[in-house]
Coordinates of C-alpha atoms in Angstrom, one line a residue:
M12 CA -48.8 7.5 3.9
D13 CA -51.1 9.2 1.4
N14 CA -48.5 11.8 0.5
K15 CA -45.9 9.1 -0.1
K16 CA -48.3 7.3 -2.4
Q17 CA -49.0 10.6 -4.3
E18 CA -45.3 11.2 -4.6
M19 CA -44.8 7.6 -5.9
S20 CA -47.7 8.1 -8.3
R21 CA -46.2 11.4 -9.7
L22 CA -42.8 9.8 -10.1
R23 CA -44.4 6.8 -11.9
L24 CA -46.3 9.1 -14.2
A25 CA -43.2 11.1 -15.0
I26 CA -41.3 8.0 -16.0
L27 CA -44.4 6.2 -17.5
P28 CA -47.2 8.7 -18.2
V29 CA -49.8 5.9 -18.6
A30 CA -52.8 5.4 -16.3
D31 CA -53.2 1.9 -14.8
E32 CA -56.4 1.3 -16.8
E33 CA -54.5 2.1 -20.0
L34 CA -51.8 -0.4 -19.5
G35 CA -53.9 -3.2 -21.0
K36 CA -53.6 -1.5 -24.4
F37 CA -50.3 0.3 -24.0
L38 CA -48.1 -2.6 -22.9
P39 CA -49.1 -4.9 -25.8
M40 CA -48.5 -2.0 -28.2
C41 CA -45.0 -1.6 -26.8
G42 CA -44.4 -5.3 -27.2
M43 CA -45.7 -5.1 -30.8
I44 CA -43.3 -2.3 -31.9
F45 CA -40.4 -3.9 -30.1
L46 CA -40.9 -7.2 -31.8
T47 CA -41.6 -5.6 -35.2
I48 CA -38.4 -3.5 -35.2
F49 CA -36.4 -6.4 -33.7
A50 CA -37.4 -8.7 -36.5
Y51 CA -37.0 -6.0 -39.2
S52 CA -33.5 -5.1 -38.0
L53 CA -32.5 -8.7 -37.9
L54 CA -33.8 -9.3 -41.4
R55 CA -32.2 -6.0 -42.6
A56 CA -28.8 -7.2 -41.3
Y57 CA -29.2 -10.7 -42.7
K58 CA -30.6 -9.8 -46.1
D59 CA -27.6 -7.6 -46.8
T60 CA -25.3 -10.4 -45.5
I61 CA -26.4 -13.1 -47.9
V62 CA -26.4 -10.6 -50.9
V63 CA -23.0 -8.9 -50.3
Q64 CA -21.3 -12.3 -49.5
A65 CA -22.6 -14.1 -52.6
P66 CA -20.0 -14.6 -55.4
G67 CA -20.6 -12.3 -58.3
A68 CA -23.1 -10.2 -56.3
G69 CA -21.8 -7.8 -53.6
P70 CA -23.1 -4.4 -52.4
L71 CA -23.6 -3.1 -55.9
L72 CA -26.4 -5.6 -56.3
L73 CA -28.4 -3.7 -53.6
P74 CA -29.7 -0.8 -55.7
F75 CA -30.7 -3.2 -58.5
L76 CA -32.7 -5.2 -56.0
K77 CA -34.4 -2.1 -54.5
T78 CA -35.2 -0.7 -58.0
Y79 CA -36.2 -3.7 -60.0
T80 CA -37.6 -6.2 -57.4
V81 CA -38.5 -4.3 -54.2
L82 CA -40.3 -1.4 -55.9
P83 CA -42.6 -3.5 -58.2
S84 CA -43.2 -5.9 -55.3
S85 CA -44.2 -3.1 -53.1
L86 CA -46.7 -1.8 -55.6
L87 CA -48.1 -5.3 -56.0
A88 CA -48.3 -5.8 -52.3
A89 CA -50.1 -2.4 -51.9
F90 CA -52.7 -3.5 -54.5
G91 CA -53.1 -6.9 -52.7
Y92 CA -53.4 -5.2 -49.3
M93 CA -56.1 -2.9 -50.6
K94 CA -58.0 -5.8 -52.0
L95 CA -57.6 -7.7 -48.8
R96 CA -59.0 -4.8 -46.7
K97 CA -62.0 -4.6 -48.9
N98 CA -62.9 -8.2 -48.0
V99 CA -61.8 -8.5 -44.3
D100 CA -61.5 -6.2 -41.3
A101 CA -58.3 -4.8 -39.9
S102 CA -57.7 -7.6 -37.4
K103 CA -58.1 -10.4 -39.9
A104 CA -55.9 -8.5 -42.4
Y105 CA -53.2 -8.3 -39.7
Y106 CA -53.3 -12.1 -38.9
I107 CA -53.3 -12.9 -42.7
C108 CA -50.2 -10.7 -43.4
V109 CA -48.3 -12.0 -40.4
S110 CA -49.1 -15.6 -41.4
L111 CA -47.9 -15.0 -44.9
F112 CA -44.6 -13.7 -43.6
I113 CA -44.2 -16.7 -41.3
A114 CA -45.0 -19.1 -44.1
F115 CA -42.4 -17.5 -46.5
F116 CA -39.6 -17.5 -43.9
A117 CA -40.4 -21.1 -43.0
L118 CA -40.3 -22.0 -46.7
F119 CA -36.9 -20.2 -47.1
A120 CA -35.3 -21.9 -44.1
L121 CA -36.6 -25.4 -44.7
V122 CA -36.7 -25.6 -48.6
L123 CA -35.2 -22.7 -50.6
N124 CA -31.9 -22.3 -48.7
P125 CA -31.1 -26.0 -48.0
Y126 CA -31.6 -26.8 -51.7
R127 CA -30.1 -23.6 -53.1
E128 CA -27.4 -25.5 -55.0
Y129 CA -30.1 -27.2 -57.0
L130 CA -32.4 -24.2 -57.3
H131 CA -29.8 -21.5 -58.2
L132 CA -28.3 -21.4 -61.7
G133 CA -24.7 -21.6 -60.3
V134 CA -21.7 -19.4 -60.0
D135 CA -20.1 -20.6 -63.3
W136 CA -23.2 -19.5 -65.3
L137 CA -23.3 -16.2 -63.5
M138 CA -19.6 -15.4 -64.1
G139 CA -19.9 -16.3 -67.8
M140 CA -22.9 -14.1 -68.3
Q141 CA -21.3 -11.2 -66.4
E142 CA -18.1 -11.5 -68.4
A143 CA -20.1 -11.5 -71.7
Y144 CA -22.5 -8.7 -70.8
P145 CA -21.0 -6.4 -68.1
P146 CA -23.7 -3.7 -68.1
F147 CA -26.3 -6.3 -67.2
S148 CA -24.1 -8.1 -64.6
F149 CA -26.4 -7.5 -61.7
F150 CA -29.6 -8.4 -63.5
F151 CA -28.0 -11.8 -64.1
A152 CA -27.1 -11.9 -60.4
I153 CA -30.8 -11.4 -59.4
V154 CA -31.7 -14.3 -61.7
A155 CA -28.9 -16.5 -60.4
Y156 CA -29.7 -15.9 -56.8
W157 CA -33.5 -15.6 -57.2
S158 CA -34.2 -17.1 -53.7
Y159 CA -32.0 -14.5 -52.1
A160 CA -33.8 -11.8 -54.1
L161 CA -37.1 -13.2 -52.7
F162 CA -35.7 -13.1 -49.2
Y163 CA -34.5 -9.5 -49.7
V164 CA -38.0 -8.5 -51.0
A165 CA -39.8 -10.2 -48.1
S166 CA -37.5 -8.5 -45.6
E167 CA -38.1 -5.1 -47.1
L168 CA -41.9 -5.7 -47.2
W169 CA -41.8 -6.6 -43.5
G170 CA -40.4 -3.1 -42.8
T171 CA -43.0 -1.5 -45.1
Y172 CA -46.1 -3.4 -44.0
M173 CA -45.5 -4.8 -40.5
L174 CA -44.1 -1.4 -39.2
S175 CA -45.2 1.5 -41.4
V176 CA -48.7 0.2 -42.4
L177 CA -49.9 -2.4 -39.9
F178 CA -48.5 -1.2 -36.7
W179 CA -48.7 2.6 -37.1
Q180 CA -52.1 2.3 -38.8
F181 CA -53.4 0.3 -35.8
A182 CA -51.8 2.7 -33.4
N183 CA -53.2 5.8 -35.2
E184 CA -56.7 4.3 -35.3
T185 CA -56.8 3.2 -31.6
T186 CA -55.0 6.2 -30.0
T187 CA -56.6 9.5 -29.2
P188 CA -54.7 12.7 -29.8
E189 CA -54.2 13.2 -26.1
Q190 CA -52.9 9.6 -25.7
S191 CA -50.6 9.9 -28.6
K192 CA -48.6 12.7 -26.9
R193 CA -47.9 10.3 -24.0
Y194 CA -47.7 7.0 -25.9
Y195 CA -45.7 7.7 -29.1
P196 CA -42.4 8.8 -27.5
L197 CA -42.5 5.6 -25.5
Y198 CA -43.2 3.6 -28.6
V199 CA -40.2 5.1 -30.2
L200 CA -38.1 4.3 -27.1
A201 CA -39.3 0.6 -27.2
G202 CA -38.3 0.5 -30.9
N203 CA -34.8 1.8 -30.1
L204 CA -34.4 -0.7 -27.3
A205 CA -35.1 -3.4 -29.8
L206 CA -32.0 -2.3 -31.7
I207 CA -29.9 -2.6 -28.6
A208 CA -31.4 -6.0 -27.7
L209 CA -30.4 -7.2 -31.2
F210 CA -26.7 -6.8 -30.7
P211 CA -26.1 -10.0 -28.6
V212 CA -28.4 -11.9 -31.0
L213 CA -26.4 -10.9 -34.1
T214 CA -23.1 -11.6 -32.2
H215 CA -24.4 -15.2 -31.4
I216 CA -25.6 -15.8 -35.0
S217 CA -22.2 -14.6 -36.4
N218 CA -20.5 -17.3 -34.3
N219 CA -22.9 -20.0 -35.6
T220 CA -23.0 -19.4 -39.3
H221 CA -23.7 -23.1 -39.9
S222 CA -27.2 -22.6 -38.6
D223 CA -27.7 -18.9 -39.2
V224 CA -30.6 -19.2 -41.6
L225 CA -32.6 -21.4 -39.3
E226 CA -31.9 -19.1 -36.4
V227 CA -32.9 -15.9 -38.3
C228 CA -36.0 -17.3 -39.8
G229 CA -36.9 -19.1 -36.5
L230 CA -36.6 -15.9 -34.5
V231 CA -38.7 -13.9 -37.1
S232 CA -41.4 -16.6 -37.0
V233 CA -41.5 -16.5 -33.1
C234 CA -41.8 -12.7 -33.4
G235 CA -44.7 -13.2 -35.8
F236 CA -46.6 -15.5 -33.4
L237 CA -46.0 -13.2 -30.5
L238 CA -47.1 -10.2 -32.6
M239 CA -50.5 -11.9 -33.2
Y240 CA -50.8 -12.6 -29.5
Y241 CA -50.0 -9.0 -28.5
Y242 CA -52.3 -7.7 -31.3
T243 CA -55.2 -9.7 -29.9
K244 CA -54.5 -8.3 -26.4
A245 CA -54.3 -4.7 -27.6
D246 CA -57.3 -5.0 -29.9
T247 CA -59.4 -6.5 -27.0
A248 CA -58.4 -3.7 -24.7
Q249 CA -59.1 -1.1 -27.4
R250 CA -62.6 -2.5 -28.0
K251 CA -63.3 -2.3 -24.3
E252 CA -62.1 1.3 -24.1
A253 CA -64.1 2.2 -27.2
R254 CA -67.3 0.8 -25.7
E255 CA -66.7 2.6 -22.4
E256 CA -65.8 6.0 -23.9
K257 CA -67.8 5.6 -27.2
I258 CA -64.8 6.7 -29.3
V259 CA -65.6 7.4 -32.9
K260 CA -62.6 7.4 -35.3
K261 CA -62.6 9.3 -38.5
K262 CA -61.2 7.4 -41.5
K263 CA -58.1 8.9 -43.1
K264 CA -58.4 9.7 -46.8
K265 CA -56.2 7.7 -49.0
L266 CA -55.1 9.1 -52.3
T267 CA -54.1 7.5 -55.6
M268 CA -50.6 8.2 -57.0
L269 CA -52.0 10.7 -59.6
E270 CA -54.1 12.5 -56.9
S271 CA -50.9 12.6 -54.7
F272 CA -48.9 14.3 -57.5
G273 CA -51.7 16.7 -58.0
V274 CA -51.6 17.8 -54.4
L275 CA -47.8 18.3 -54.5
F276 CA -47.9 20.4 -57.7
R277 CA -50.8 22.6 -56.5
S278 CA -49.4 23.4 -53.0
E279 CA -46.0 25.0 -52.7
Y280 CA -46.0 24.3 -49.0
V281 CA -46.7 20.5 -49.3
G282 CA -44.3 20.4 -52.2
Y283 CA -41.4 21.6 -50.0
I284 CA -42.2 18.9 -47.4
A285 CA -42.1 16.3 -50.2
V286 CA -38.6 17.6 -51.2
L287 CA -37.4 17.0 -47.6
V288 CA -38.5 13.4 -47.7
L289 CA -37.2 12.8 -51.2
A290 CA -33.8 14.3 -50.3
Y291 CA -33.3 12.3 -47.2
G292 CA -34.2 9.0 -48.8
S293 CA -32.0 9.6 -51.8
I294 CA -28.9 10.8 -49.8
I295 CA -29.0 7.9 -47.3
T296 CA -29.4 5.4 -50.1
L297 CA -26.4 6.7 -52.1
V298 CA -24.2 7.0 -49.1
E299 CA -25.1 3.5 -47.8
L300 CA -24.1 2.0 -51.2
I301 CA -20.5 3.4 -51.1
W302 CA -20.2 2.7 -47.4
K303 CA -21.3 -0.9 -47.7
S304 CA -19.0 -1.4 -50.7
Q305 CA -16.0 -0.3 -48.5
A306 CA -17.2 -2.2 -45.5
V307 CA -17.4 -5.6 -47.3
Q308 CA -13.7 -5.2 -48.1
L309 CA -12.9 -4.8 -44.4
Y310 CA -15.3 -7.5 -43.3
P311 CA -15.2 -10.1 -46.1
T312 CA -16.7 -13.1 -44.4
K313 CA -20.2 -13.7 -43.2
Q314 CA -19.1 -13.9 -39.6
S315 CA -17.2 -10.6 -39.6
W316 CA -20.0 -8.9 -41.6
L317 CA -22.7 -9.9 -39.1
Q318 CA -20.5 -8.8 -36.2
F319 CA -20.1 -5.5 -37.9
Q320 CA -23.8 -5.2 -38.5
G321 CA -24.4 -5.9 -34.8
Y322 CA -22.1 -3.1 -33.7
Y323 CA -23.7 -0.7 -36.2
T324 CA -27.2 -1.6 -35.0
L325 CA -26.2 -1.1 -31.3
L326 CA -24.6 2.3 -32.0
T327 CA -27.7 3.4 -34.0
G328 CA -30.0 2.5 -31.1
L329 CA -27.9 4.3 -28.6
A330 CA -27.4 7.4 -30.8
T331 CA -31.2 7.6 -31.5
I332 CA -32.1 7.4 -27.8
L333 CA -29.6 10.2 -27.0
M334 CA -30.8 12.4 -29.9
N335 CA -34.5 11.8 -29.0
Y336 CA -33.7 13.1 -25.5
L337 CA -31.9 16.2 -26.9
S338 CA -34.5 16.9 -29.7
K339 CA -37.3 17.8 -27.3
G340 CA -35.4 20.6 -25.7
V341 CA -33.9 21.9 -29.0
I342 CA -37.3 22.2 -30.8
R343 CA -39.0 23.7 -27.7
Q344 CA -36.2 26.2 -27.0
F345 CA -35.0 27.2 -30.5
G346 CA -38.1 26.6 -32.7
W347 CA -39.0 24.7 -35.9
L348 CA -36.3 25.9 -38.2
T349 CA -33.5 24.9 -35.8
G350 CA -34.9 21.5 -35.3
A351 CA -35.7 21.0 -39.0
I352 CA -32.2 22.1 -40.3
I353 CA -30.2 19.8 -38.0
T354 CA -30.9 16.7 -40.2
P355 CA -29.7 18.2 -43.5
I356 CA -26.7 19.5 -41.7
A357 CA -25.9 16.1 -40.3
A358 CA -26.8 14.3 -43.5
G359 CA -25.1 16.8 -45.9
L360 CA -21.9 17.5 -44.0
L361 CA -21.3 14.0 -42.8
S362 CA -22.0 12.5 -46.2
C363 CA -19.8 15.0 -47.9
L364 CA -17.0 14.3 -45.4
F365 CA -17.4 10.6 -46.1
F366 CA -17.1 11.1 -49.9
I367 CA -14.1 13.4 -49.5
F368 CA -12.4 10.8 -47.3
I369 CA -13.3 8.0 -49.7
L370 CA -12.1 9.9 -52.8
G371 CA -9.0 11.2 -51.2
Q372 CA -7.9 8.2 -49.1
S373 CA -4.2 8.7 -50.2
A374 CA -4.2 12.2 -48.9
F375 CA -5.5 11.0 -45.5
A376 CA -3.0 8.1 -45.3
S377 CA -0.6 10.1 -43.0
I378 CA -3.4 10.7 -40.5
G379 CA -4.0 6.9 -40.5
M380 CA -0.4 6.2 -40.0
F381 CA -0.2 8.7 -37.1
L382 CA -3.3 7.0 -35.5
D383 CA -2.1 3.5 -36.5
I384 CA -5.3 2.9 -38.4
A385 CA -5.5 1.5 -41.9
P386 CA -7.1 4.0 -44.5
L387 CA -9.8 1.4 -45.3
T388 CA -10.7 1.1 -41.6
M389 CA -10.9 4.8 -41.2
A390 CA -13.1 5.1 -44.3
V391 CA -15.5 2.5 -43.1
W392 CA -16.0 3.9 -39.7
V393 CA -16.3 7.5 -41.0
G394 CA -19.1 6.1 -43.2
T395 CA -20.6 4.2 -40.3
Y396 CA -20.9 7.3 -38.1
A397 CA -22.1 9.4 -41.0
V398 CA -25.0 6.9 -41.6
L399 CA -26.0 6.2 -38.0
L400 CA -25.9 9.9 -37.0
T401 CA -27.9 10.8 -40.1
K402 CA -30.5 8.1 -39.2
G403 CA -30.5 9.2 -35.5
S404 CA -31.1 12.8 -36.5
K405 CA -33.8 11.7 -38.9
Y406 CA -35.8 9.8 -36.2
S407 CA -35.2 12.5 -33.6
F408 CA -35.5 15.8 -35.5
F409 CA -36.6 15.2 -39.1
D410 CA -39.7 13.1 -38.3
P411 CA -41.1 15.4 -35.5
T412 CA -40.6 18.6 -37.5
K413 CA -42.0 17.1 -40.7
E414 CA -45.2 16.2 -38.8
M415 CA -45.3 19.6 -37.1
A416 CA -45.2 21.2 -40.5
F417 CA -48.7 19.8 -41.3
I418 CA -50.3 21.2 -38.1
P419 CA -51.1 24.8 -39.2
L420 CA -52.6 23.8 -42.5
E421 CA -56.4 23.8 -43.1
P422 CA -58.0 20.4 -42.5
D423 CA -58.4 19.2 -46.1
L424 CA -54.9 20.2 -47.2
K425 CA -53.5 18.7 -44.0
I426 CA -55.1 15.3 -44.7
N427 CA -54.5 15.3 -48.4
G428 CA -51.0 16.8 -48.1
K429 CA -49.8 14.1 -45.6
A430 CA -51.3 11.4 -47.7
A431 CA -49.5 12.8 -50.8
V432 CA -46.1 13.2 -49.0
D433 CA -46.3 9.7 -47.4
G434 CA -47.3 8.2 -50.7
V435 CA -45.2 9.9 -53.3
G436 CA -42.3 11.3 -51.3
G437 CA -41.7 8.1 -49.3
R438 CA -41.7 5.8 -52.3
L439 CA -39.7 8.1 -54.6
G440 CA -37.2 8.8 -51.8
K441 CA -36.4 5.1 -51.4
S442 CA -36.2 4.3 -55.1
M443 CA -34.7 7.4 -56.7
G444 CA -31.2 6.9 -55.1
S445 CA -31.3 3.2 -56.1
L446 CA -32.3 4.1 -59.7
I447 CA -29.6 6.7 -60.0
S448 CA -26.8 4.4 -58.7
S449 CA -28.0 1.3 -60.7
T450 CA -28.2 3.4 -63.9
L451 CA -24.7 4.8 -63.3
I452 CA -23.3 1.2 -62.8
M453 CA -24.8 0.2 -66.1
V454 CA -23.4 3.3 -67.9
Y455 CA -19.9 2.9 -66.4
S456 CA -19.7 -0.8 -67.3
T457 CA -18.0 -1.3 -70.6
A458 CA -17.1 -4.2 -72.8
G459 CA -15.2 -6.7 -70.6
T460 CA -15.3 -4.4 -67.5
R461 CA -17.9 -4.2 -64.7
A462 CA -18.2 -0.8 -62.9
T463 CA -17.1 -0.6 -59.3
A464 CA -18.4 1.6 -56.5
M465 CA -15.3 3.8 -56.8
D466 CA -16.1 4.4 -60.5
I467 CA -19.4 6.0 -59.7
A468 CA -18.5 7.6 -56.3
P469 CA -17.4 11.0 -57.8
V470 CA -20.8 11.4 -59.6
L471 CA -22.7 10.3 -56.5
F472 CA -20.8 12.9 -54.5
V473 CA -22.1 15.6 -56.9
V474 CA -25.6 14.2 -56.7
V475 CA -25.5 14.1 -52.9
L476 CA -24.4 17.8 -52.9
G477 CA -27.3 18.7 -55.2
F478 CA -29.9 16.9 -52.9
T479 CA -28.3 18.6 -49.8
L480 CA -28.6 22.1 -51.3
A481 CA -32.2 21.4 -52.4
W482 CA -32.9 20.2 -48.8
F483 CA -31.4 23.3 -47.2
F484 CA -33.4 25.6 -49.6
S485 CA -36.6 23.8 -48.9
V486 CA -36.2 23.9 -45.1
V487 CA -35.5 27.6 -45.1
R488 CA -38.4 28.4 -47.5
L489 CA -40.7 26.0 -45.6
S490 CA -39.8 27.8 -42.4
V491 CA -41.1 31.1 -43.8
L492 CA -44.3 29.5 -44.9
Y493 CA -44.7 27.6 -41.7
N494 CA -44.4 30.7 -39.6
R495 CA -46.9 32.5 -41.8
E496 CA -49.4 29.7 -41.7
T497 CA -49.0 29.3 -37.9
R498 CA -49.6 33.1 -37.4
L499 CA -52.7 33.0 -39.6
A500 CA -54.0 29.9 -37.8
E501 CA -53.5 31.6 -34.4
E502 CA -55.2 34.8 -35.6
A503 CA -58.2 32.8 -36.9
Q504 CA -58.5 31.0 -33.6
A505 CA -58.3 34.2 -31.7
A506 CA -61.0 35.8 -33.9
A507 CA -63.2 32.7 -33.4
T508 CA -62.9 32.9 -29.6
A509 CA -63.3 36.7 -29.4

C-alpha cells in the first residue's frame, strides 16, 4: 500500500510538481494568469474587430493607434503607476488597477457604445476630411472614432499592466528561484489553455453580434472580479509562507529611460540582447499589418472576422503548447545558439515567404487553381501560419534563451541589463514597426489618394529583411559572447570552491 502511494505521489509530482502545502498559492496564481490572458486575448480580438470594420478606418489605422495613442498612453500610465506605488502597497495597487479597468469597460458597454452615433463625429465628416487631406486620413479616423480609440488603448494597457507588470511582478516577488523552475512552465501552460478556451467564446460572440459589446465587456469585468478574488487568496497564502520560512525578497532595480540607454550603449552584450527584442517586435508588427489588411478582405463582416480571430487564437494556443514541449529538449540537447536561432529562422523565413506570396499573387495563381483555393485565401492563411508560428516560437524558444543570456553576467550588469532591455527594447520593439508603417502610409498618400497596404508592402518587405539580418547577426555574435561569459563564470566558481 505504501509503495502504491509512493508511486502515485511520484506520478503526481511528474505531472504537477507542486507540493500539497504549496497549492494554496500555486492554484490561485494559475487562475490569475488564465483569466488575465483569457481577457486580454478576448480584448485583442475585439479591439481589432471594431477598428477594422469601422467605415473609413480599417487595418491601416492600427499602426497609427499604436504609435500616437497607445505609446503616449503607456508612458502616462507608467508615470501614474509609479506615483500610485509610492502611496499604496502592491495589493492595493492591484485592486485599484483592476477596478479602473472594470469601470472603463462598464462605461464603454453602457454609455460610450450605445450612444456612439451621438458621440462620434460621423462617417460623412470623416470621409470629407479624408478626401481633402489624404496623408492625415487616419488621424481623422482616430478623432472620428475616439471611443473606439479609447477601447483600443485600454485593451493594450490590460496586456501591458495586468499581465506584464501586475501578474509577473507579483509572481517574481512571491516565488523563490527553486519554485520558479517548477511553477513558471505550468503558468505558461495555463496561459496557453486560456487561448484554447477562448475559441468557443469567440464563436458564440460572432453569432450574437447584436449583443457583442455587452458580452465582451461583461466577460472582462467578471474576469476582473475573479482576479481580485484569486489575488487575495494567493497573497494570503504567500504571507503565510513568508512568515513560516522568513523569506526576504530583494527589490529589483528600476531604471529611467536615459539610464536604460546608457546600459545598452556601454555593454555590447546587453546591446545585442536589445537588438533581438527590437527585431522581433518590429517584424511581427509589420507582418501583422499586411496580413490583417488581406484578412479583412476575406472576412469583411464583424461575424466572419470574429470567427477568423477565434480560429487564429485556437491555433496559436495549440502551436505554442506543442513548441513549449519541443523547446525543452532542443535547448538541452543542442545548446543556446540552436534554441536562440529558431525564432529568427521562423520569423524571417515565414515573413519573407508571406511577402513573396503577397507581392507575387498572380504568379501563384496556378497553384491556387490546382488546389482549388482562391489566391486571397491562400495569402491570408500563409500569413496566419507565419504569424502564429512566429509567436509560438517566440514564447517557446525566444523568451527562454533571452532570459538564459542574462545568467552568466555579473550581478549588477544582470540586473541593470535586464531592466534596460525590458524598458527600452520592449517599448521600442512594439512602437518602431508601427512608426515605420504609419510614416510610409502618410508619405505614399498623395493629393486625392490614400495609400493602401499593397502600396507600402514592397518597402516593408525590405525593412523586414533588414531586421531579420540584424537579428541573425546579433544571435550569432551573442552566442560567442554567451559562451565566453559562461566559461568565465564557471572558472570563477571553480576557483572560489577550490
